[in-house]
XYZ file of C-alpha atoms in Angstrom:
746
model
C 9.911 21.689 3.567
C 12.986 22.510 1.491
C 12.805 25.375 -0.920
C 11.906 24.318 -4.437
C 14.742 23.718 -6.790
C 14.270 24.908 -10.349
C 15.176 21.998 -12.612
C 17.403 22.851 -15.523
C 16.398 22.008 -19.054
C 16.591 18.306 -19.706
C 19.617 17.283 -21.727
C 17.593 14.620 -23.496
C 16.236 15.412 -26.924
C 12.726 14.179 -27.689
C 12.282 13.082 -31.257
C 8.968 14.114 -32.821
C 7.290 11.984 -35.433
C 9.867 9.259 -34.862
C 9.233 6.451 -37.363
C 7.932 3.122 -36.100
C 10.877 1.342 -37.692
C 14.280 2.691 -36.783
C 17.204 1.075 -38.593
C 19.631 2.468 -36.066
C 17.619 0.980 -33.223
C 17.623 -2.376 -34.995
C 21.387 -2.263 -35.463
C 21.839 -1.239 -31.851
C 19.666 -4.117 -30.661
C 21.638 -6.629 -32.707
C 24.920 -5.247 -31.413
C 23.607 -5.366 -27.872
C 22.762 -9.038 -28.290
C 25.665 -9.873 -30.574
C 26.931 -12.603 -28.275
C 23.488 -14.187 -28.143
C 23.304 -14.114 -31.944
C 26.796 -15.576 -32.191
C 26.166 -18.327 -29.635
C 22.742 -19.384 -30.945
C 23.868 -19.288 -34.574
C 27.022 -21.230 -33.732
C 25.103 -23.874 -31.792
C 22.514 -24.377 -34.532
C 25.229 -24.419 -37.204
C 27.203 -26.964 -35.196
C 24.053 -29.059 -34.858
C 23.613 -28.858 -38.629
C 27.227 -29.860 -39.200
C 26.811 -32.771 -36.779
C 23.646 -33.826 -38.610
C 25.541 -33.773 -41.912
C 28.349 -35.829 -40.388
C 26.107 -38.414 -38.735
C 23.338 -38.652 -41.336
C 23.325 -41.789 -43.454
C 24.091 -40.808 -47.070
C 21.460 -41.758 -49.624
C 22.586 -42.625 -53.156
C 20.614 -43.004 -56.370
C 21.029 -45.453 -59.233
C 19.524 -44.733 -62.669
C 18.647 -46.906 -65.654
C 16.599 -46.529 -68.852
C 14.111 -49.005 -70.309
C 12.330 -48.962 -73.683
C 8.896 -50.496 -74.293
C 8.372 -51.471 -77.955
C 5.154 -50.463 -79.698
C 4.236 -54.063 -80.582
C 5.584 -57.602 -80.741
C 8.199 -58.330 -83.317
C 8.291 -61.810 -84.807
C 4.704 -62.786 -83.886
C 2.963 -61.584 -87.027
C 0.581 -64.513 -87.026
C -0.675 -63.633 -83.563
C -0.968 -59.996 -84.539
C -2.903 -60.980 -87.631
C -5.332 -63.001 -85.540
C -5.834 -60.004 -83.263
C -6.270 -57.531 -86.103
C -10.022 -57.908 -86.065
C -10.250 -57.450 -82.319
C -10.868 -54.212 -80.463
C -8.719 -51.194 -81.359
C -5.396 -51.066 -79.490
C -5.462 -49.512 -76.060
C -4.032 -46.035 -75.545
C -0.221 -46.103 -75.442
C -0.074 -44.126 -72.196
C -2.418 -46.658 -70.614
C -0.149 -49.462 -71.772
C 2.964 -47.699 -70.437
C 1.284 -47.150 -67.074
C 0.504 -50.853 -66.998
C 4.191 -51.654 -67.503
C 5.146 -49.228 -64.718
C 2.815 -51.036 -62.328
C 4.286 -54.362 -63.403
C 7.795 -53.040 -62.675
C 6.725 -52.228 -59.103
C 4.562 -55.302 -58.599
C 5.064 -57.788 -55.785
C 5.351 -60.576 -58.338
C 8.361 -58.985 -60.008
C 10.081 -57.551 -56.926
C 9.561 -60.813 -55.072
C 11.814 -62.534 -57.606
C 14.498 -59.885 -56.999
C 14.216 -60.216 -53.218
C 14.613 -63.988 -53.412
C 17.514 -63.892 -55.862
C 19.548 -61.187 -54.076
C 18.465 -62.243 -50.569
C 17.255 -58.751 -49.757
C 15.227 -60.123 -46.859
C 18.484 -60.807 -44.977
C 19.906 -57.725 -43.235
C 23.421 -57.608 -41.783
C 25.406 -54.537 -40.712
C 28.153 -53.607 -38.203
C 27.352 -51.955 -34.884
C 28.858 -48.455 -34.694
C 29.554 -46.042 -31.858
C 26.342 -44.040 -31.302
C 25.964 -40.716 -33.140
C 29.412 -40.455 -34.723
C 30.568 -44.024 -35.289
C 28.884 -44.546 -38.662
C 30.182 -41.201 -39.925
C 33.736 -42.057 -38.906
C 33.520 -45.490 -40.523
C 32.262 -44.044 -43.820
C 35.302 -41.809 -44.019
C 37.693 -44.736 -43.815
C 39.013 -45.266 -47.343
C 41.644 -47.934 -46.724
C 41.326 -51.629 -47.452
C 42.398 -52.588 -43.930
C 40.431 -52.142 -40.732
C 40.417 -48.600 -39.364
C 42.215 -47.870 -36.120
C 39.863 -47.162 -33.178
C 39.823 -43.650 -31.743
C 40.432 -45.051 -28.275
C 42.695 -47.631 -26.710
C 40.500 -50.716 -26.568
C 42.669 -52.231 -23.845
C 41.656 -49.369 -21.539
C 38.065 -49.098 -22.719
C 36.965 -52.695 -23.191
C 33.330 -51.711 -23.629
C 34.263 -50.106 -26.968
C 35.461 -53.424 -28.387
C 32.033 -54.266 -29.796
C 31.941 -51.225 -32.082
C 33.103 -51.154 -35.701
C 35.419 -48.314 -36.746
C 35.648 -48.768 -40.508
C 36.542 -51.473 -42.996
C 34.404 -54.191 -41.372
C 32.387 -56.404 -43.735
C 29.958 -59.302 -43.496
C 28.079 -61.359 -46.085
C 25.288 -63.687 -45.053
C 24.300 -66.197 -47.736
C 21.359 -67.689 -45.863
C 19.491 -67.181 -42.612
C 16.526 -69.348 -41.709
C 14.548 -68.474 -38.585
C 11.180 -69.562 -37.183
C 8.231 -67.479 -38.353
C 7.846 -65.932 -34.906
C 11.397 -64.534 -35.135
C 11.005 -62.766 -38.476
C 12.118 -59.186 -37.984
C 13.926 -60.027 -34.744
C 17.473 -58.710 -34.550
C 20.281 -61.106 -33.675
C 23.785 -60.076 -32.627
C 26.709 -61.755 -34.359
C 29.974 -61.473 -32.420
C 33.165 -61.947 -34.443
C 35.719 -64.299 -32.933
C 39.194 -65.621 -33.614
C 40.096 -67.695 -36.692
C 36.932 -66.890 -38.682
C 34.684 -68.075 -35.893
C 31.625 -66.261 -34.657
C 28.804 -66.531 -32.148
C 25.150 -65.603 -32.705
C 23.233 -64.118 -29.780
C 19.485 -63.684 -29.451
C 17.642 -60.485 -28.605
C 18.171 -61.249 -24.908
C 21.912 -61.862 -25.470
C 21.543 -65.596 -24.949
C 23.708 -67.808 -27.237
C 21.851 -69.213 -30.240
C 24.627 -70.897 -32.188
C 28.337 -70.881 -32.944
C 29.838 -71.232 -36.381
C 32.717 -70.701 -38.755
C 32.856 -68.636 -41.928
C 32.070 -70.766 -44.987
C 30.182 -73.439 -43.055
C 26.492 -73.930 -42.319
C 25.632 -73.470 -38.641
C 22.486 -74.579 -36.784
C 21.095 -73.937 -33.356
C 17.740 -73.388 -31.591
C 15.766 -73.470 -34.829
C 18.083 -71.005 -36.565
C 20.240 -71.871 -39.578
C 22.990 -69.477 -40.673
C 25.608 -69.458 -43.410
C 28.207 -66.648 -43.371
C 30.455 -66.506 -46.422
C 32.523 -63.442 -45.434
C 33.446 -61.861 -42.105
C 36.083 -59.145 -41.789
C 36.337 -57.658 -38.297
C 38.330 -57.533 -35.095
C 37.480 -60.193 -32.532
C 34.633 -58.934 -30.390
C 33.081 -56.711 -33.046
C 29.279 -56.886 -33.106
C 27.012 -57.116 -36.149
C 23.233 -56.812 -36.307
C 21.718 -59.691 -38.294
C 18.019 -60.214 -39.010
C 15.612 -61.876 -41.420
C 12.531 -59.911 -42.442
C 9.470 -61.130 -44.270
C 9.418 -61.054 -48.051
C 6.496 -58.617 -47.903
C 8.538 -56.142 -45.855
C 11.491 -56.456 -48.229
C 9.213 -55.917 -51.234
C 7.598 -52.902 -49.587
C 11.035 -51.398 -48.923
C 11.931 -51.812 -52.601
C 8.626 -50.301 -53.703
C 9.236 -47.275 -51.498
C 12.706 -46.694 -52.958
C 11.914 -47.510 -56.603
C 10.593 -44.786 -58.905
C 9.642 -45.271 -62.568
C 8.640 -42.391 -64.841
C 7.769 -42.171 -68.510
C 9.669 -39.714 -70.641
C 7.380 -37.263 -72.343
C 6.056 -38.255 -75.770
C 8.001 -41.532 -75.775
C 7.832 -45.160 -74.734
C 11.022 -44.807 -72.681
C 10.980 -45.323 -68.908
C 13.479 -43.855 -66.438
C 13.930 -46.084 -63.399
C 15.656 -44.848 -60.233
C 16.435 -46.670 -57.007
C 17.610 -44.937 -53.830
C 19.372 -46.448 -50.845
C 22.333 -46.177 -48.466
C 24.383 -49.087 -49.843
C 26.291 -47.719 -52.825
C 27.973 -51.085 -53.437
C 24.758 -53.006 -54.174
C 22.413 -50.266 -55.358
C 23.133 -50.546 -59.087
C 23.058 -54.343 -58.899
C 19.592 -54.347 -57.332
C 18.198 -51.946 -59.939
C 19.779 -53.936 -62.750
C 18.256 -57.121 -61.386
C 14.818 -55.468 -61.259
C 15.053 -54.495 -64.927
C 16.380 -57.916 -65.927
C 13.528 -59.592 -64.077
C 11.077 -57.347 -65.913
C 12.564 -58.169 -69.319
C 12.550 -61.902 -68.528
C 8.932 -61.900 -67.388
C 8.017 -59.865 -70.458
C 9.544 -62.508 -72.727
C 7.926 -65.282 -70.704
C 4.546 -63.602 -70.941
C 4.663 -63.161 -74.691
C 6.073 -66.650 -75.210
C 3.242 -68.095 -73.157
C 0.745 -66.041 -75.136
C 2.098 -67.295 -78.450
C 2.235 -70.856 -77.157
C -1.378 -70.723 -75.994
C -2.437 -69.420 -79.397
C -0.478 -72.153 -81.160
C -2.079 -74.822 -78.982
C -5.481 -73.445 -79.832
C -4.724 -73.468 -83.570
C -3.420 -77.016 -83.474
C -6.665 -78.186 -81.891
C -8.699 -76.375 -84.543
C -6.729 -77.453 -87.627
C -7.903 -81.131 -87.638
C -11.495 -80.006 -87.251
C -11.192 -77.516 -90.101
C -9.503 -80.087 -92.352
C -12.309 -82.549 -91.757
C -14.873 -79.865 -92.522
C -12.968 -78.853 -95.654
C -12.766 -82.460 -96.918
C -16.428 -83.067 -96.228
C -17.451 -79.898 -98.037
C -15.314 -80.790 -101.065
C -16.736 -84.320 -101.242
C -20.312 -83.048 -100.996
C -19.749 -80.453 -103.671
C -18.149 -82.921 -106.112
C -20.839 -85.538 -105.528
C -23.640 -83.063 -106.234
C -21.974 -81.859 -109.430
C -21.611 -85.414 -110.656
C -25.249 -86.194 -109.914
C -26.596 -83.060 -111.638
C -24.147 -82.640 -114.414
C -22.766 -79.281 -115.496
C -24.499 -76.309 -113.845
C -23.395 -72.762 -114.730
C -23.831 -69.835 -112.314
C -24.511 -66.409 -113.690
C -22.497 -63.358 -112.691
C -25.018 -62.173 -110.081
C -25.064 -65.551 -108.385
C -21.266 -65.706 -108.344
C -21.197 -62.239 -106.754
C -23.576 -63.401 -104.031
C -21.383 -66.423 -103.503
C -18.219 -64.317 -103.139
C -19.887 -61.972 -100.664
C -21.280 -64.813 -98.627
C -17.913 -66.561 -98.574
C -16.196 -63.428 -97.305
C -18.789 -62.970 -94.580
C -18.493 -66.597 -93.540
C -14.701 -66.332 -93.386
C -14.859 -63.235 -91.246
C -17.412 -64.788 -88.932
C -15.280 -67.873 -88.442
C -12.199 -65.744 -87.735
C -14.031 -63.590 -85.229
C -15.571 -66.552 -83.486
C -12.209 -68.259 -83.191
C -10.694 -64.997 -81.984
C -13.396 -64.766 -79.336
C -12.714 -68.325 -78.217
C -8.996 -67.493 -77.952
C -9.771 -64.328 -75.953
C -11.703 -66.305 -73.380
C -8.420 -67.943 -72.405
C -6.670 -64.594 -71.889
C -9.236 -62.012 -70.773
C -12.268 -61.749 -68.537
C -15.712 -61.285 -70.139
C -15.749 -57.627 -69.103
C -12.632 -56.781 -71.117
C -13.156 -54.038 -73.776
C -11.967 -56.454 -76.496
C -15.047 -58.643 -76.021
C -17.430 -55.720 -76.526
C -15.790 -54.689 -79.796
C -15.586 -58.293 -81.007
C -19.245 -59.024 -80.278
C -20.300 -55.855 -82.113
C -18.427 -56.965 -85.249
C -19.917 -60.473 -85.056
C -23.444 -59.058 -84.846
C -22.877 -56.862 -87.896
C -21.560 -59.808 -89.931
C -24.498 -61.987 -88.880
C -26.892 -59.300 -90.069
C -25.076 -59.132 -93.410
C -25.154 -62.922 -93.712
C -28.885 -62.949 -93.037
C -29.379 -60.403 -95.811
C -27.335 -62.498 -98.257
C -29.217 -65.655 -97.254
C -32.498 -63.923 -98.103
C -31.237 -63.037 -101.573
C -29.972 -66.570 -102.140
C -33.328 -68.047 -101.094
C -34.920 -66.383 -104.115
C -32.657 -68.328 -106.540
C -33.695 -71.633 -108.144
C -33.248 -74.685 -105.935
C -30.384 -76.187 -107.934
C -28.450 -72.921 -107.926
C -29.076 -72.528 -104.197
C -27.661 -75.969 -103.532
C -24.643 -75.457 -105.790
C -24.063 -72.047 -104.248
C -24.222 -73.395 -100.703
C -21.883 -76.298 -101.398
C -19.384 -74.120 -103.250
C -19.520 -71.620 -100.395
C -18.705 -74.320 -97.859
C -15.733 -75.465 -99.907
C -14.240 -71.998 -100.333
C -14.807 -70.920 -96.741
C -13.315 -74.054 -95.229
C -10.399 -74.147 -97.676
C -9.470 -70.513 -97.155
C -9.773 -70.688 -93.386
C -7.812 -73.933 -93.127
C -4.997 -72.564 -95.284
C -4.819 -69.319 -93.272
C -4.727 -71.047 -89.900
C -2.174 -73.530 -91.165
C 0.124 -70.687 -92.229
C -0.431 -68.929 -88.893
C 0.510 -72.056 -86.989
C 3.724 -72.390 -88.994
C 4.644 -68.764 -88.262
C 3.930 -69.175 -84.542
C 6.171 -72.253 -84.364
C 9.033 -70.266 -85.861
C 8.465 -67.046 -83.883
C 8.028 -68.798 -80.525
C 11.538 -70.189 -80.798
C 12.956 -66.677 -81.295
C 10.709 -64.715 -78.905
C 12.443 -61.593 -77.474
C 9.563 -59.647 -75.917
C 8.798 -55.959 -76.379
C 11.081 -54.439 -73.683
C 14.817 -53.806 -73.685
C 17.303 -52.074 -71.413
C 18.827 -48.999 -73.067
C 21.082 -47.729 -70.255
C 22.447 -50.108 -67.644
C 22.032 -49.239 -63.970
C 24.581 -46.688 -62.785
C 24.913 -44.879 -59.445
C 24.737 -41.156 -60.199
C 25.936 -40.020 -56.783
C 24.745 -38.948 -53.348
C 21.375 -37.214 -53.308
C 20.997 -36.709 -49.554
C 22.005 -35.191 -47.321
C 23.386 -32.206 -49.229
C 26.083 -30.713 -46.970
C 26.156 -27.248 -48.514
C 22.387 -26.911 -48.397
C 22.083 -28.268 -44.860
C 24.861 -26.036 -43.542
C 23.303 -23.028 -45.257
C 19.878 -23.855 -43.860
C 21.281 -24.383 -40.357
C 23.090 -21.046 -40.549
C 19.919 -19.242 -41.609
C 17.913 -21.151 -39.006
C 20.415 -20.143 -36.329
C 20.156 -16.488 -37.305
C 16.370 -16.611 -37.438
C 16.229 -18.406 -34.078
C 18.458 -15.809 -32.442
C 16.371 -13.002 -33.944
C 13.190 -14.613 -32.623
C 14.718 -14.939 -29.151
C 15.782 -11.288 -29.245
C 12.342 -10.225 -30.445
C 10.604 -12.188 -27.689
C 12.966 -10.805 -25.076
C 12.476 -7.237 -26.264
C 8.707 -7.693 -26.541
C 8.443 -9.049 -23.014
C 10.990 -6.636 -21.569
C 9.395 -3.901 -19.456
C 12.593 -2.486 -17.988
C 13.438 1.135 -18.685
C 16.425 1.428 -20.996
C 15.813 4.895 -22.378
C 15.860 8.058 -20.232
C 13.250 9.583 -22.506
C 10.647 7.229 -21.033
C 11.282 8.675 -17.573
C 10.848 12.224 -18.791
C 7.856 11.390 -20.949
C 5.955 9.221 -18.443
C 6.967 10.705 -15.079
C 7.415 14.324 -16.143
C 10.738 14.607 -14.313
C 14.006 15.708 -15.909
C 17.016 13.460 -16.261
C 19.929 15.540 -14.972
C 22.620 13.227 -16.288
C 23.046 10.021 -18.219
C 26.011 7.993 -17.008
C 27.334 5.493 -19.562
C 28.455 2.006 -18.649
C 32.051 1.962 -17.421
C 34.147 -1.169 -17.727
C 36.759 0.448 -15.501
C 34.216 0.951 -12.707
C 33.052 -2.656 -13.014
C 36.647 -3.846 -12.686
C 37.285 -1.511 -9.766
C 34.171 -2.756 -7.935
C 35.255 -6.367 -8.347
C 38.687 -5.498 -6.978
C 37.232 -3.820 -3.890
C 34.814 -6.684 -3.202
C 37.594 -9.261 -3.500
C 39.733 -7.355 -0.992
C 42.626 -6.865 -3.397
C 42.379 -3.092 -2.910
C 41.419 -0.967 0.110
C 40.195 2.159 -1.662
C 39.545 3.633 -5.020
C 37.141 5.960 -6.816
C 36.665 6.024 -10.562
C 36.945 9.809 -10.608
C 40.442 9.636 -9.127
C 41.685 6.398 -10.735
C 40.325 7.031 -14.248
C 39.552 10.751 -14.524
C 39.198 10.522 -18.323
C 36.565 7.790 -18.244
C 33.328 8.592 -20.061
C 31.291 7.989 -16.906
C 33.410 10.526 -14.999
C 32.899 13.065 -17.772
C 29.148 12.621 -17.491
C 29.389 13.076 -13.712
C 31.181 16.368 -14.327
C 28.141 17.387 -16.304
C 25.969 16.422 -13.334
C 28.221 18.521 -11.090
C 27.656 21.563 -13.265
C 23.918 20.972 -13.472
C 23.658 20.513 -9.707
C 25.627 23.728 -9.095
C 23.133 25.844 -11.010
C 20.135 23.933 -9.657
C 21.079 24.720 -6.034
C 21.781 28.431 -6.520
C 18.335 29.410 -5.243
C 17.934 26.520 -2.787
C 17.625 27.221 0.926
C 19.864 24.304 1.766
C 23.017 22.913 0.218
C 22.266 19.305 1.073
C 21.383 16.782 -1.651
C 19.762 13.402 -1.018
C 20.691 10.672 -3.479
C 18.512 7.564 -3.395
C 16.838 5.055 -5.682
C 13.884 2.713 -5.946
C 15.883 -0.464 -5.241
C 19.372 -1.627 -4.368
C 22.187 -2.464 -6.779
C 21.604 0.548 -9.023
C 24.866 2.427 -8.329
C 23.644 5.246 -6.066
C 26.725 4.976 -3.835
C 28.894 5.156 -6.963
C 27.084 8.350 -7.991
C 27.276 9.829 -4.479
C 30.972 9.231 -3.846
C 32.227 10.232 -7.287
C 29.981 13.303 -7.447
C 31.297 14.374 -4.038
C 34.883 13.823 -5.192
C 34.337 15.900 -8.349
C 32.735 18.708 -6.352
C 35.754 18.702 -4.043
C 38.121 18.758 -7.023
C 36.401 21.930 -8.219
C 37.505 23.703 -5.018
C 34.401 23.173 -2.919
C 34.253 21.931 0.634
C 32.173 18.762 0.515
C 30.972 16.242 3.066
C 29.333 12.942 2.124
C 27.102 11.229 4.663
C 26.413 7.518 4.495
C 22.798 7.470 5.744
C 22.243 3.838 4.786
C 22.594 2.600 8.355
C 21.715 -0.961 7.310
C 23.992 -1.722 4.356
C 26.104 1.369 3.843
C 29.622 0.749 2.542
C 30.940 4.138 1.445
C 33.770 3.842 3.948
C 35.356 1.075 1.850
C 36.063 3.385 -1.049
C 38.091 5.668 1.221
C 39.798 2.995 3.374
C 37.932 4.146 6.479
C 36.388 2.312 9.406
C 32.625 2.032 9.689
C 32.610 2.831 13.430
C 32.438 6.413 14.631
C 29.725 7.777 12.392
C 26.075 8.766 12.201
C 24.751 6.251 14.723
C 27.338 7.277 17.351
C 26.558 10.977 16.868
C 22.812 10.493 17.207
C 23.229 8.299 20.267
C 25.477 10.973 21.815
C 28.588 8.838 22.140
C 30.578 10.936 19.643
C 30.828 14.600 18.716
C 30.919 16.272 15.311
C 34.691 16.423 15.234
C 34.814 12.698 16.038
C 32.663 11.555 13.130
C 33.978 13.786 10.336
C 36.807 11.831 8.705
C 39.227 13.185 6.196
C 40.137 11.580 2.858
C 42.994 11.653 0.391
C 40.990 14.100 -1.727
C 41.453 17.714 -0.587
C 38.167 19.347 0.446
C 36.279 16.049 0.839
C 35.342 14.536 4.202
C 33.172 11.537 5.019
C 30.662 10.715 7.735
C 30.272 6.942 7.865
C 27.248 4.996 9.112
C 28.801 4.052 12.392
C 27.883 0.828 14.075
C 24.750 -0.768 12.669
C 21.867 0.026 15.006
C 18.830 -2.197 15.580
C 16.453 0.728 14.817
C 17.837 2.772 11.875
C 14.579 4.567 11.045
C 14.064 5.756 14.626
C 17.630 7.084 14.778
C 17.180 9.092 11.567
C 13.977 10.617 12.972
C 15.913 11.834 16.051
C 16.405 15.595 16.294
C 20.159 15.125 16.565
C 20.267 13.926 12.933
C 18.556 17.122 11.784
C 20.990 19.037 13.991
C 23.885 17.170 12.337
C 22.695 18.220 8.876
C 22.324 21.870 9.915
C 25.856 21.991 11.328
C 27.357 20.368 8.248
C 25.384 22.636 5.880
C 26.733 25.640 7.731
C 30.314 24.458 7.523
C 30.466 22.910 4.018
C 29.479 24.035 0.536
C 27.788 20.734 -0.331
C 26.354 17.968 1.816
C 25.821 14.764 -0.194
C 23.638 12.170 1.552
C 23.570 8.571 0.353
C 20.249 7.052 1.493
C 18.747 3.529 1.347
C 16.310 2.507 -1.427
C 12.878 4.130 -1.244
C 10.730 1.042 -1.754
C 12.732 -1.122 0.662
C 12.588 1.068 3.780
C 11.261 4.473 4.836
C 14.694 5.966 5.639
C 14.949 7.943 2.385
C 11.576 9.625 2.996
C 12.678 10.598 6.522
C 15.975 12.117 5.368
C 14.495 13.725 2.248
C 12.316 16.098 4.322
C 15.516 17.614 5.742
C 17.508 18.171 2.526
C 17.560 20.896 -0.073
C 17.142 18.587 -3.082
C 16.416 14.952 -3.839
C 17.800 13.042 -6.807
C 16.813 9.510 -7.727
C 19.203 7.123 -9.432
C 17.789 4.726 -12.044
C 19.886 2.051 -13.651
C 19.329 1.075 -17.280
C 17.511 -2.229 -17.659
C 16.925 -2.642 -13.901
C 13.511 -1.080 -13.290
C 10.070 -1.277 -14.783
C 8.600 2.186 -15.207
C 5.948 1.285 -12.652
C 8.633 0.810 -9.989
C 10.088 4.285 -10.542
C 6.606 5.767 -10.498
C 5.859 4.087 -7.154
C 9.138 5.347 -5.666
C 8.417 8.951 -6.677
C 4.855 8.637 -5.389
C 6.017 7.302 -2.019
C 8.443 10.216 -1.587
C 5.759 12.704 -2.578
C 3.377 11.195 -0.031
C 6.060 11.805 2.625
C 6.367 15.435 1.557
C 9.582 14.974 -0.395
C 9.740 16.472 -3.865
C 11.978 14.651 -6.345
C 13.820 17.166 -8.488
C 15.054 14.718 -11.106
C 16.797 11.516 -12.080
C 20.318 10.361 -12.764
C 20.222 7.586 -15.389
C 23.100 5.224 -14.646
C 24.911 2.436 -16.550
C 23.513 3.267 -19.961
C 24.390 1.175 -23.007
C 26.096 3.727 -25.233
C 26.269 1.376 -28.194
C 22.480 1.228 -28.449
C 22.136 4.988 -28.125
C 24.926 5.705 -30.596
C 23.232 3.681 -33.337
C 19.756 4.819 -32.407
C 20.451 8.549 -32.368
C 23.362 8.662 -34.770
C 25.621 11.646 -34.153
C 24.070 12.409 -30.756
C 25.815 9.417 -29.277
C 29.174 11.148 -29.425
C 28.477 13.139 -26.249
C 29.054 10.010 -24.189
C 32.402 9.335 -25.816
C 33.928 12.797 -25.767
C 37.155 12.962 -23.768
C 40.775 14.088 -24.074
C 43.043 11.615 -25.765
C 45.774 10.202 -23.609
C 49.344 11.252 -24.383
C 48.042 13.811 -26.884
């Protein structure tokens, strides 16, 4: 067993009571993944920009409508309704008008008049074609992006400026909603294809065309020959539903004013459609009130002859009775009873006629009937009371009173209805309804998409997405990236922390490509930060081996690709530069490649010495660095582990230790093969190399455990390829130790 090596104090500084949230660590993480943040944010932002470019713009048209409080010019009708139920709540009435504005009855008229159930639009290049066409502002057709003579399949697409207007399209009921393809031809001709691209008909602009049950009339067609248009006829119900979805009507607060808005992609026809909706509402409003007044007038004209007959009969009866009885005077009390009874009779007749008129307009459950019936019952009760009082009068006075009552009631009622009929005749001719358009329909502008908002949202979404990806990656990452974890979990010191070197990465690529035969970072770039850290390792190793029985140092790792050969060769070179006599042995008999860095041949090395085919002087090869010699692997043997267990390998180490100040041994990975455990029993110290972000802590723990089980004590670690940016922001000023070096040309 080698003598124990006293480990020096660890250069790492353990932070006590370190806060859970470290701003520097956050900044370091973001800088470490800056390219990921940039790429993800750029991709999402580009997707947002593409969505803005390709999205169909939605515009909004606005108009204002006023609902009058009552009918102007129909005073007779209002007078007849004055004894009906109290007026409904104004908000209820306004809500009724809103529902009428969005009713199928009203919108159906608009659909039929504007032919909104006929859809026709150009076919654009997928994704970007519609956006390109919208940006064409000229009156002529836009030039295609590609040469259509070379790309004939692009001929069918529209590029901007194309237009079509279909006046009529009649299709069988089974083909409602089916899309047809209209292909523009020469000299205003066109061809209509079915959904299966079979010809349906051929026609010319301005002429009616028929074919296979389809009738089509195209009044305008502006397009290059070969351009395709989608043409279809939908059901009226679907067209009405589309209008209902896009139409919004709201009441302004504390007023009888309605704000109507209509949204849609066609800015050219949007205001016209909304204006037609409001016009249709105003027209139906006038028609409704005109019909109401006309119905009332018809009712009055049927009642007037009856009332006149009753009035004449009552007058004749009254006069005849007076003549037969002579002069009869009524006292004041009797006259008062007569006046009261006449008033009650008049009111009863009015209410009864009003009820008869209501039966033509409302259902029996309407609130007006309930109020009207209540008033009739009250008047009947009053009449019964008056009749009782009259029955107590003398017979002659009762008869005179009854006859005079009939005359006054019938005369008054006939005169009133006659005047009402005259007013209705006049007002019906000048009926204007109770709704008027205050502000005509006007397109206010594009409401969606909003480019600034969408681009801002996509930018934020890109940032958030990149942060989430980073968070997930960091949460799932179990690789060791901080040397403190090694010291804290394994209890072993980290002798040196080697920062990432771009120069070493470039040098390695050059050697692998064969563009260079040799090269060490310590000789090519002596001022590199990684070399400076290796100088620190050299100093630490010097003091660590002062009390060791042997001057040999084994350098290994848990797995391959961690840079142990880089550490071995450059450490050996730096030791030699300090005036020491150093030999480096490539004990990785399977994949060793140290000879490449010194432009040496693999043959004539460890395997030849152990097999006895070469002596010590034959295998020790000089280098361009004074004081440094190399023992290569030799030819690759079939049994590397057995060769290393041979006594001649131990003999080789003893001879080299006696002749040189330092013997650096580069061994294979611990977990891959047992070679490192075999060699480690023969050396004075063992160092393990760990590369940042390459090992889970469990892997390093297993490697140390396997060496310990073989009787090899690991003195410490060399932490290689560390991200200095992360450490600089995490530990603040402490990061400067990795960057300290002499300035060139200073």
